Amino acid sequence: MVKLSCRDYGFDCDFESNGDSSNVIEEFGKHTLENHGIEYGKEALMQFILRKS
């Protein structure tokens, strides 16, 4: 199980995504694009996950 949260990446936002890596990548990527206007590629989000572990 992995977790990404907006606050960890400098956003003033309480959004968190938890679960298996593929779901977290999809959910977090969609949230950051729709709510913060930033598009992270799947590879970048996987790097976020790997650096946290």
PDB file of C-alpha atoms in Angstrom:
ATOM      1  CA  MET A   1       0.000   0.000   0.000  1.00  0.00           C
ATOM      2  CA  VAL A   2       1.295   3.432  -0.928  1.00  0.00           C
ATOM      3  CA  LYS A   3       0.198   6.973  -0.118  1.00  0.00           C
ATOM      4  CA  LEU A   4       0.664  10.324  -1.842  1.00  0.00           C
ATOM      5  CA  SER A   5      -0.573  13.597  -0.387  1.00  0.00           C
ATOM      6  CA  CYS A   6      -0.605  17.067  -1.889  1.00  0.00           C
ATOM      7  CA  ARG A   7       0.975  18.608   1.214  1.00  0.00           C
ATOM      8  CA  ASP A   8       4.087  16.461   0.695  1.00  0.00           C
ATOM      9  CA  TYR A   9       4.644  18.239  -2.631  1.00  0.00           C
ATOM     10  CA  GLY A  10       4.070  21.829  -1.544  1.00  0.00           C
ATOM     11  CA  PHE A  11       0.350  22.213  -2.190  1.00  0.00           C
ATOM     12  CA  ASP A  12      -1.929  23.844   0.386  1.00  0.00           C
ATOM     13  CA  CYS A  13      -4.390  20.976  -0.016  1.00  0.00           C
ATOM     14  CA  ASP A  14      -5.535  18.104   2.198  1.00  0.00           C
ATOM     15  CA  PHE A  15      -5.979  15.582  -0.636  1.00  0.00           C
ATOM     16  CA  GLU A  16      -4.438  12.144  -0.051  1.00  0.00           C
ATOM     17  CA  SER A  17      -4.542   9.007  -2.159  1.00  0.00           C
ATOM     18  CA  ASN A  18      -3.973   5.574  -0.593  1.00  0.00           C
ATOM     19  CA  GLY A  19      -3.932   2.090  -2.077  1.00  0.00           C
ATOM     20  CA  ASP A  20      -2.018   0.090  -4.636  1.00  0.00           C
ATOM     21  CA  SER A  21       0.453   2.054  -6.737  1.00  0.00           C
ATOM     22  CA  SER A  22      -1.500   1.972 -10.009  1.00  0.00           C
ATOM     23  CA  ASN A  23      -4.656   3.369  -8.384  1.00  0.00           C
ATOM     24  CA  VAL A  24      -2.723   6.009  -6.440  1.00  0.00           C
ATOM     25  CA  ILE A  25      -0.903   7.124  -9.598  1.00  0.00           C
ATOM     26  CA  GLU A  26      -4.176   7.462 -11.501  1.00  0.00           C
ATOM     27  CA  GLU A  27      -6.087   9.178  -8.683  1.00  0.00           C
ATOM     28  CA  PHE A  28      -3.305  11.560  -7.620  1.00  0.00           C
ATOM     29  CA  GLY A  29      -2.474  12.455 -11.230  1.00  0.00           C
ATOM     30  CA  LYS A  30      -6.108  13.232 -11.995  1.00  0.00           C
ATOM     31  CA  HIS A  31      -6.457  15.330  -8.833  1.00  0.00           C
ATOM     32  CA  THR A  32      -3.329  17.418  -9.446  1.00  0.00           C
ATOM     33  CA  LEU A  33      -4.353  18.105 -13.045  1.00  0.00           C
ATOM     34  CA  GLU A  34      -7.962  19.020 -12.272  1.00  0.00           C
ATOM     35  CA  ASN A  35      -7.376  20.932  -9.028  1.00  0.00           C
ATOM     36  CA  HIS A  36      -3.874  22.364  -9.345  1.00  0.00           C
ATOM     37  CA  GLY A  37      -3.401  22.573 -13.120  1.00  0.00           C
ATOM     38  CA  ILE A  38      -0.257  20.432 -13.033  1.00  0.00           C
ATOM     39  CA  GLU A  39       0.050  17.277 -15.090  1.00  0.00           C
ATOM     40  CA  TYR A  40       2.435  14.670 -13.698  1.00  0.00           C
ATOM     41  CA  GLY A  41       3.309  11.731 -15.918  1.00  0.00           C
ATOM     42  CA  LYS A  42       2.978   8.186 -14.608  1.00  0.00           C
ATOM     43  CA  GLU A  43       6.768   7.872 -14.459  1.00  0.00           C
ATOM     44  CA  ALA A  44       7.087  11.019 -12.326  1.00  0.00           C
ATOM     45  CA  LEU A  45       4.413   9.806  -9.931  1.00  0.00           C
ATOM     46  CA  MET A  46       6.134   6.425  -9.654  1.00  0.00           C
ATOM     47  CA  GLN A  47       9.332   8.284  -8.715  1.00  0.00           C
ATOM     48  CA  PHE A  48       7.396  10.136  -5.986  1.00  0.00           C
ATOM     49  CA  ILE A  49       6.270   6.766  -4.603  1.00  0.00           C
ATOM     50  CA  LEU A  50       9.733   5.206  -4.800  1.00  0.00           C
ATOM     51  CA  ARG A  51      11.388   8.163  -3.057  1.00  0.00           C
ATOM     52  CA  LYS A  52       8.914   7.999  -0.173  1.00  0.00           C
ATOM     53  CA  SER A  53       9.636   4.337   0.563  1.00  0.00           C
TER      54      SER A  53
END
